[in-house]
Amino acid sequence: MSLPLVDGFGRTHRSLRLSVTDRCNFRCPYCMPAEHVVFQPRSEILSYEEFQKLVQVGVRLGIREVRITGGEPLVRRDLPRLVERLSDIPQIEDLSLTTNGFYLRELAVALRKAGLHRINVSLDTLRRDRFKELCGVDALDRVLRGIEAARNAGFFPIKVNAVLLRGINEDEAEELVDWARGLNLSFRFIELMPIGGGPVRGREHLVSGAEVKARIERRHRLIPDERCDPSSPARTFRFADGSGEVGFINPITEPFCAHCDRLRITADGKIRNCLFDQGELDLRGPLRAGASEAELEAVWRRAVGNKGVGGCVELERESDSGSGRRMWQIGG
Ligand code: SAM
Ligand code: SF4
């Protein structure tokens, strides 16, 4: 293996988010605009073979965890074929997928057979009308059946992620957690980040993780989970009665940049060192021009060398400029 990817702040990078498409069949208001969305031309999106080559470079540099995301990764045709290619790379210890769940019912078994280790499903409400209003699609039932299919296919643990929004779905914290406990699903609340391209983006919609935790503690006693991995953005808690756990990802009120070990590759082959750092570097051009492994490694190293103290930390000082690529174009 080459020297690991250590940045100027001593952080070693082991984790990669791979955005395989900027397309999505939902329009969550904190992520995408409702209309007039301009997608990248297909010719600019990496093929599965190209993703595999880039990940192979990454694993030589110490990447050990790969999360497939988007846009909605399951709208990309034959995603299990990419999973197969990645699960053939023996150095990858954790291969996971983040999805809105719409196509899980059809694809859960194929994803499992292809070698996927873990699935995260995003779900912000358990109310059918609200779901439709939020995501623009009447698909709550489909998503719930998708989660069931993933459980039946043998995925465990399954994490369900929700973004609570002030005045929109903030009243569902307890309901969501109780539902997840009933099905033995792990639950994560993610604070709203000002990186979406849709109408819900500002601080007026932010519900802090501390507030959500306090609401849950009105019903349940929570015990900090000692096994919590410091490089994981989630602070997790076990329920005192022994059944289930819940986590809080608080990039805004408790930035976790000091332990960040993540890099991102966008669907069009740019490498980014942070969700919030718009200074991305191109991998697709050199890859398609036949660059050597050493040349591609050099781009990865430059991306890591450019990494600042951390985007979430800097967000405390600056507010979102509204420019640059947004969540669905980067990969959450
Ligand atoms: N389409 C897939 C999904 O929804 O799970 C994968 C991509 S999505 C961008 C990944 C995650 O980012 C989802 O859990 C979503 O809720 C979260 N997300 C999107 N925009 C966000 C924002 N502005 N703030 C916080 N989380 C956001
Ligand atoms: Fe699509 Fe996921 Fe963004 Fe929702 S959060 S619009 S499902 S990419």
Coordinates of C-alpha atoms and ligand atoms in Angstrom, one line a residue:
M1 CA 0.0 0.0 0.0
S2 CA 1.1 3.6 -0.6
L3 CA 1.4 6.1 2.2
P4 CA -2.0 6.8 3.8
L5 CA -4.0 9.9 3.0
V6 CA -3.1 12.2 5.9
D7 CA -4.1 15.9 5.7
G8 CA -2.5 18.9 7.2
F9 CA -4.4 18.5 10.5
G10 CA -3.3 14.9 11.0
R11 CA -6.6 13.3 9.9
T12 CA -6.2 10.0 8.1
H13 CA -8.8 9.4 5.3
R14 CA -10.3 5.9 5.2
S15 CA -13.9 6.6 4.1
L16 CA -15.3 7.4 0.6
R17 CA -18.7 8.5 -0.4
L18 CA -19.3 7.6 -4.0
S19 CA -22.1 9.5 -5.7
V20 CA -23.2 7.4 -8.7
T21 CA -25.9 9.8 -10.1
D22 CA -27.2 13.3 -9.6
R23 CA -30.7 12.1 -10.7
C24 CA -33.5 11.4 -8.2
N25 CA -37.2 10.4 -8.3
F26 CA -37.9 12.5 -5.1
R27 CA -37.7 16.2 -4.6
C28 CA -36.9 16.6 -0.8
P29 CA -37.1 20.3 -0.2
Y30 CA -33.9 20.5 1.8
C31 CA -31.9 18.7 -1.0
M32 CA -33.3 19.5 -4.5
P33 CA -35.3 22.3 -6.2
A34 CA -38.8 21.2 -7.0
E35 CA -38.5 22.1 -10.7
H36 CA -36.2 23.2 -13.5
V37 CA -33.5 20.8 -12.3
V38 CA -30.6 20.5 -14.8
F39 CA -28.9 17.1 -14.6
Q40 CA -25.5 16.3 -15.9
P41 CA -25.3 14.9 -19.4
R42 CA -25.0 11.1 -19.2
S43 CA -21.7 11.2 -21.1
E44 CA -20.2 13.1 -18.2
I45 CA -21.3 10.6 -15.6
L46 CA -18.7 7.9 -14.8
S47 CA -19.3 4.3 -15.9
Y48 CA -19.2 1.5 -13.3
E49 CA -15.8 0.4 -14.6
E50 CA -14.5 4.0 -14.1
F51 CA -15.9 4.1 -10.5
Q52 CA -14.2 0.7 -9.9
K53 CA -10.9 2.0 -11.2
L54 CA -11.0 5.1 -9.0
V55 CA -12.0 3.1 -5.9
Q56 CA -9.0 0.8 -6.6
V57 CA -6.8 3.8 -6.5
G58 CA -8.4 4.8 -3.2
V59 CA -7.9 1.5 -1.5
R60 CA -4.2 1.6 -2.3
L61 CA -4.2 4.9 -0.4
G62 CA -6.0 3.4 2.6
I63 CA -9.7 3.8 1.8
R64 CA -11.5 1.0 3.6
E65 CA -15.1 2.1 3.7
V66 CA -17.2 3.0 0.7
R67 CA -20.8 4.3 0.8
I68 CA -22.7 4.5 -2.5
T69 CA -25.0 7.5 -2.6
G70 CA -26.4 10.1 -5.0
G71 CA -28.9 11.6 -6.1
E72 CA -30.8 8.4 -5.7
P73 CA -28.4 5.6 -6.4
L74 CA -31.1 3.0 -7.1
V75 CA -32.4 5.0 -10.1
R76 CA -29.2 4.2 -11.9
R77 CA -29.6 1.1 -14.0
D78 CA -28.4 -2.2 -12.7
L79 CA -26.8 -0.8 -9.6
P80 CA -26.0 -4.3 -8.2
R81 CA -23.5 -4.6 -11.0
L82 CA -21.5 -1.7 -9.5
V83 CA -21.9 -3.3 -6.0
E84 CA -20.5 -6.6 -7.5
R85 CA -17.4 -4.8 -8.9
L86 CA -16.8 -3.0 -5.6
S87 CA -17.4 -6.1 -3.4
D88 CA -14.6 -7.8 -5.4
I89 CA -12.1 -5.4 -3.9
P90 CA -10.9 -7.3 -0.9
Q91 CA -9.6 -4.3 1.0
I92 CA -13.0 -2.8 1.4
E93 CA -14.2 -3.6 4.9
D94 CA -17.5 -1.8 4.8
L95 CA -19.6 -1.4 1.6
S96 CA -22.9 0.5 2.2
L97 CA -25.7 2.3 0.3
T98 CA -27.8 5.3 1.2
T99 CA -31.2 5.3 -0.5
N100 CA -34.6 6.8 -0.4
G101 CA -36.0 3.3 -0.4
F102 CA -38.3 3.6 -3.4
Y103 CA -36.7 0.8 -5.4
L104 CA -35.6 -1.4 -2.5
R105 CA -38.5 -3.7 -2.8
E106 CA -37.3 -4.8 -6.2
L107 CA -33.6 -4.6 -5.6
A108 CA -32.9 -5.7 -2.0
V109 CA -32.2 -9.3 -2.8
A110 CA -30.0 -8.5 -5.8
L111 CA -28.0 -6.0 -3.7
R112 CA -27.4 -8.5 -1.0
K113 CA -26.3 -11.2 -3.5
A114 CA -24.0 -8.6 -5.1
G115 CA -22.1 -8.3 -1.8
L116 CA -23.5 -5.1 -0.3
H117 CA -22.9 -5.1 3.5
R118 CA -25.2 -2.4 4.8
I119 CA -28.2 -0.2 3.9
N120 CA -29.3 3.2 5.2
V121 CA -32.8 4.4 4.2
S122 CA -33.9 8.0 4.5
L123 CA -37.4 8.5 5.8
D124 CA -38.6 11.8 7.3
T125 CA -42.2 11.1 8.1
L126 CA -44.6 8.2 8.7
R127 CA -47.7 10.2 7.5
R128 CA -48.7 9.5 4.0
D129 CA -49.9 13.0 3.1
R130 CA -46.9 14.6 4.6
F131 CA -44.6 12.3 2.8
K132 CA -46.2 13.2 -0.5
E133 CA -46.0 16.9 0.3
L134 CA -42.3 16.6 1.4
C135 CA -40.9 14.4 -1.3
G136 CA -43.3 15.2 -4.1
V137 CA -44.2 11.5 -4.5
D138 CA -47.0 9.4 -2.9
A139 CA -44.6 6.7 -1.9
L140 CA -44.6 6.1 1.8
D141 CA -46.0 2.6 1.4
R142 CA -43.5 1.7 -1.2
V143 CA -40.6 2.9 1.1
L144 CA -42.0 0.9 4.0
R145 CA -42.2 -2.2 1.9
G146 CA -38.7 -1.5 0.7
I147 CA -37.4 -1.5 4.2
E148 CA -39.2 -4.8 4.9
A149 CA -37.7 -6.3 1.8
A150 CA -34.2 -5.2 3.0
R151 CA -34.8 -6.9 6.3
N152 CA -36.1 -10.0 4.6
A153 CA -33.0 -10.0 2.4
G154 CA -30.9 -10.2 5.6
F155 CA -29.5 -6.7 5.9
F156 CA -28.8 -6.0 9.5
P157 CA -28.5 -3.5 11.1
I158 CA -30.6 -1.2 8.8
K159 CA -30.2 2.5 9.6
V160 CA -33.0 4.9 9.0
N161 CA -32.1 8.6 8.7
A162 CA -34.4 11.6 9.1
V163 CA -34.0 15.3 8.8
L164 CA -36.4 17.1 11.1
L165 CA -37.5 20.5 9.9
R166 CA -39.0 23.2 12.1
G167 CA -42.7 23.7 11.3
I168 CA -42.8 20.7 8.9
N169 CA -42.1 17.4 10.6
E170 CA -40.5 18.3 13.9
D171 CA -43.4 16.8 15.7
E172 CA -42.6 13.2 14.6
A173 CA -39.4 12.6 16.5
E174 CA -40.9 10.2 19.1
E175 CA -43.2 8.5 16.6
L176 CA -40.3 7.8 14.2
V177 CA -38.1 6.4 17.0
D178 CA -40.8 4.2 18.5
W179 CA -41.7 2.8 15.0
A180 CA -38.0 2.0 14.4
R181 CA -37.6 0.3 17.8
G182 CA -40.5 -1.9 17.0
L183 CA -38.8 -3.1 13.8
N184 CA -35.3 -3.3 15.3
L185 CA -34.0 -0.6 13.0
S186 CA -31.4 1.9 14.1
F187 CA -32.5 5.5 13.8
R188 CA -30.4 8.6 13.1
F189 CA -31.5 12.2 13.1
I190 CA -29.5 14.5 10.8
E191 CA -29.4 18.3 11.4
L192 CA -30.4 20.3 8.4
M193 CA -27.4 21.6 6.6
P194 CA -27.5 24.8 4.4
I195 CA -26.3 22.9 1.3
G196 CA -29.6 22.0 -0.3
G197 CA -30.8 23.4 -3.6
G198 CA -34.5 23.4 -2.6
P199 CA -36.7 25.9 -0.7
V200 CA -35.9 24.6 2.8
R201 CA -32.4 25.5 3.7
G202 CA -32.2 28.3 6.3
R203 CA -31.6 28.3 10.0
E204 CA -35.3 29.0 10.6
H205 CA -35.9 25.3 9.7
L206 CA -33.1 23.9 11.8
V207 CA -34.1 21.6 14.7
S208 CA -31.0 20.9 16.7
G209 CA -30.0 17.4 17.7
A210 CA -30.1 18.4 21.3
E211 CA -33.7 19.4 21.0
V212 CA -34.7 16.2 19.3
K213 CA -32.8 14.2 22.0
A214 CA -34.7 16.1 24.7
R215 CA -38.0 15.2 23.1
I216 CA -37.1 11.6 23.0
E217 CA -35.9 11.7 26.6
R218 CA -39.4 12.7 27.7
R219 CA -40.5 9.2 26.8
H220 CA -37.3 7.1 27.1
R221 CA -34.1 7.0 29.2
L222 CA -31.0 7.1 26.9
I223 CA -27.6 5.8 27.8
P224 CA -24.5 7.0 25.8
D225 CA -23.1 4.2 23.7
E226 CA -19.5 3.6 24.7
R227 CA -18.8 1.7 21.5
C228 CA -19.4 4.8 19.5
D229 CA -16.7 5.2 16.8
P230 CA -15.0 8.7 17.2
S231 CA -14.7 9.0 13.4
S232 CA -18.4 8.4 13.0
P233 CA -20.4 11.6 12.8
A234 CA -23.2 10.1 14.8
R235 CA -23.4 10.3 18.6
T236 CA -25.3 7.2 19.5
F237 CA -27.4 6.2 22.6
R238 CA -29.0 3.0 23.7
F239 CA -32.4 2.8 25.2
A240 CA -32.2 2.0 28.9
D241 CA -34.8 -0.7 28.5
G242 CA -32.3 -2.6 26.3
S243 CA -34.2 -2.4 23.0
G244 CA -32.7 -0.4 20.2
E245 CA -30.5 2.7 19.7
V246 CA -30.8 6.1 18.3
G247 CA -28.1 8.5 17.0
F248 CA -27.7 12.2 16.3
I249 CA -25.7 13.7 13.5
N250 CA -25.2 17.3 14.5
P251 CA -23.0 19.0 11.9
I252 CA -24.3 22.4 12.7
T253 CA -24.5 22.5 16.5
E254 CA -21.7 20.1 17.2
P255 CA -19.3 20.0 14.2
F256 CA -17.4 16.8 13.9
C257 CA -14.7 18.0 11.5
A258 CA -11.9 17.2 13.9
H259 CA -12.4 13.5 13.4
C260 CA -13.5 13.6 9.7
D261 CA -12.0 10.8 7.7
R262 CA -14.2 11.2 4.6
L263 CA -13.6 12.0 0.9
R264 CA -16.2 12.2 -1.8
I265 CA -16.3 11.4 -5.5
T266 CA -19.1 13.0 -7.5
A267 CA -21.0 11.2 -10.3
D268 CA -19.0 13.2 -12.9
G269 CA -15.7 12.2 -11.3
K270 CA -14.6 15.1 -9.2
I271 CA -12.9 14.4 -5.9
R272 CA -14.0 16.6 -2.9
N273 CA -12.5 16.8 0.5
C274 CA -15.6 18.1 2.2
L275 CA -19.3 18.6 1.5
F276 CA -18.9 22.3 2.0
D277 CA -15.6 22.9 0.1
Q278 CA -16.4 23.7 -3.5
G279 CA -12.7 23.3 -4.5
E280 CA -13.1 20.0 -6.2
L281 CA -10.4 18.3 -8.4
D282 CA -11.1 16.4 -11.6
L283 CA -10.4 12.7 -11.8
R284 CA -12.5 11.9 -14.8
G285 CA -10.4 13.9 -17.3
P286 CA -7.1 12.2 -16.4
L287 CA -8.8 8.8 -16.1
R288 CA -10.3 9.0 -19.6
A289 CA -7.0 10.4 -20.9
G290 CA -5.3 7.2 -19.7
A291 CA -3.5 8.7 -16.7
S292 CA -1.2 6.3 -14.8
E293 CA -2.1 5.1 -11.3
A294 CA 0.6 7.4 -9.9
E295 CA -0.9 10.4 -11.6
L296 CA -4.4 9.5 -10.3
E297 CA -2.9 9.0 -6.8
A298 CA -1.4 12.4 -7.0
V299 CA -4.8 14.0 -7.6
W300 CA -6.2 12.2 -4.5
R301 CA -3.2 13.4 -2.4
R302 CA -3.7 17.0 -3.6
A303 CA -7.4 16.9 -2.6
V304 CA -6.5 15.7 0.9
G305 CA -3.6 18.2 1.1
N306 CA -6.1 21.0 0.3
K307 CA -8.5 20.0 3.1
G308 CA -9.2 22.8 5.5
V309 CA -10.0 22.7 9.2
G310 CA -13.5 21.6 8.2
G311 CA -16.6 22.8 6.4
C312 CA -19.0 22.5 9.4
V313 CA -16.7 24.4 11.6
E314 CA -16.4 27.1 9.0
L315 CA -20.1 27.3 8.6
E316 CA -20.3 28.6 12.1
R317 CA -18.5 31.7 10.9
E318 CA -20.0 32.1 7.4
S319 CA -23.5 31.5 6.2
D320 CA -24.2 29.6 3.1
S321 CA -23.4 31.6 -0.1
G322 CA -26.0 29.7 -2.1
S323 CA -23.5 29.1 -4.9
G324 CA -21.7 26.0 -6.0
R325 CA -22.9 22.4 -6.2
R326 CA -25.8 21.4 -3.9
M327 CA -26.5 18.2 -1.9
W328 CA -27.9 16.1 -4.7
Q329 CA -25.1 17.0 -7.0
I330 CA -22.4 16.1 -4.5
G331 CA -23.7 13.1 -2.7
G332 CA -24.9 13.2 0.9
Ligands
SAM1 N1 -31.2 9.7 -2.3 C1 -30.6 9.0 -1.2 C2 -31.3 9.3 0.1 O1 -32.1 10.2 0.2 O2 -31.0 8.6 1.1 C3 -29.1 9.3 -1.1 C4 -28.7 10.7 -1.3 S1 -29.2 11.9 -0.1 C5 -28.5 13.4 -0.6 C6 -28.3 11.4 1.4 C7 -28.7 11.9 2.7 O3 -28.5 13.3 2.7 C8 -30.2 11.6 3.0 O4 -30.3 11.0 4.3 C9 -30.8 13.0 3.1 O5 -31.8 13.1 4.0 C10 -29.6 13.8 3.5 N2 -29.7 15.3 3.1 C11 -30.0 15.8 1.9 N3 -30.0 17.1 2.0 C12 -29.7 17.5 3.3 C13 -29.5 18.7 4.0 N4 -29.7 19.9 3.4 N5 -29.2 18.6 5.3 C14 -29.0 17.5 5.9 N6 -29.2 16.3 5.3 C15 -29.5 16.3 4.0
SF4_2 FE1 -33.4 12.6 -3.7 FE2 -32.2 11.8 -1.5 FE3 -32.1 14.3 -2.2 FE4 -34.4 13.3 -1.3 S1 -32.5 13.5 -0.1 S2 -34.2 14.6 -3.1 S3 -34.3 11.3 -2.1 S4 -31.2 12.7 -3.3

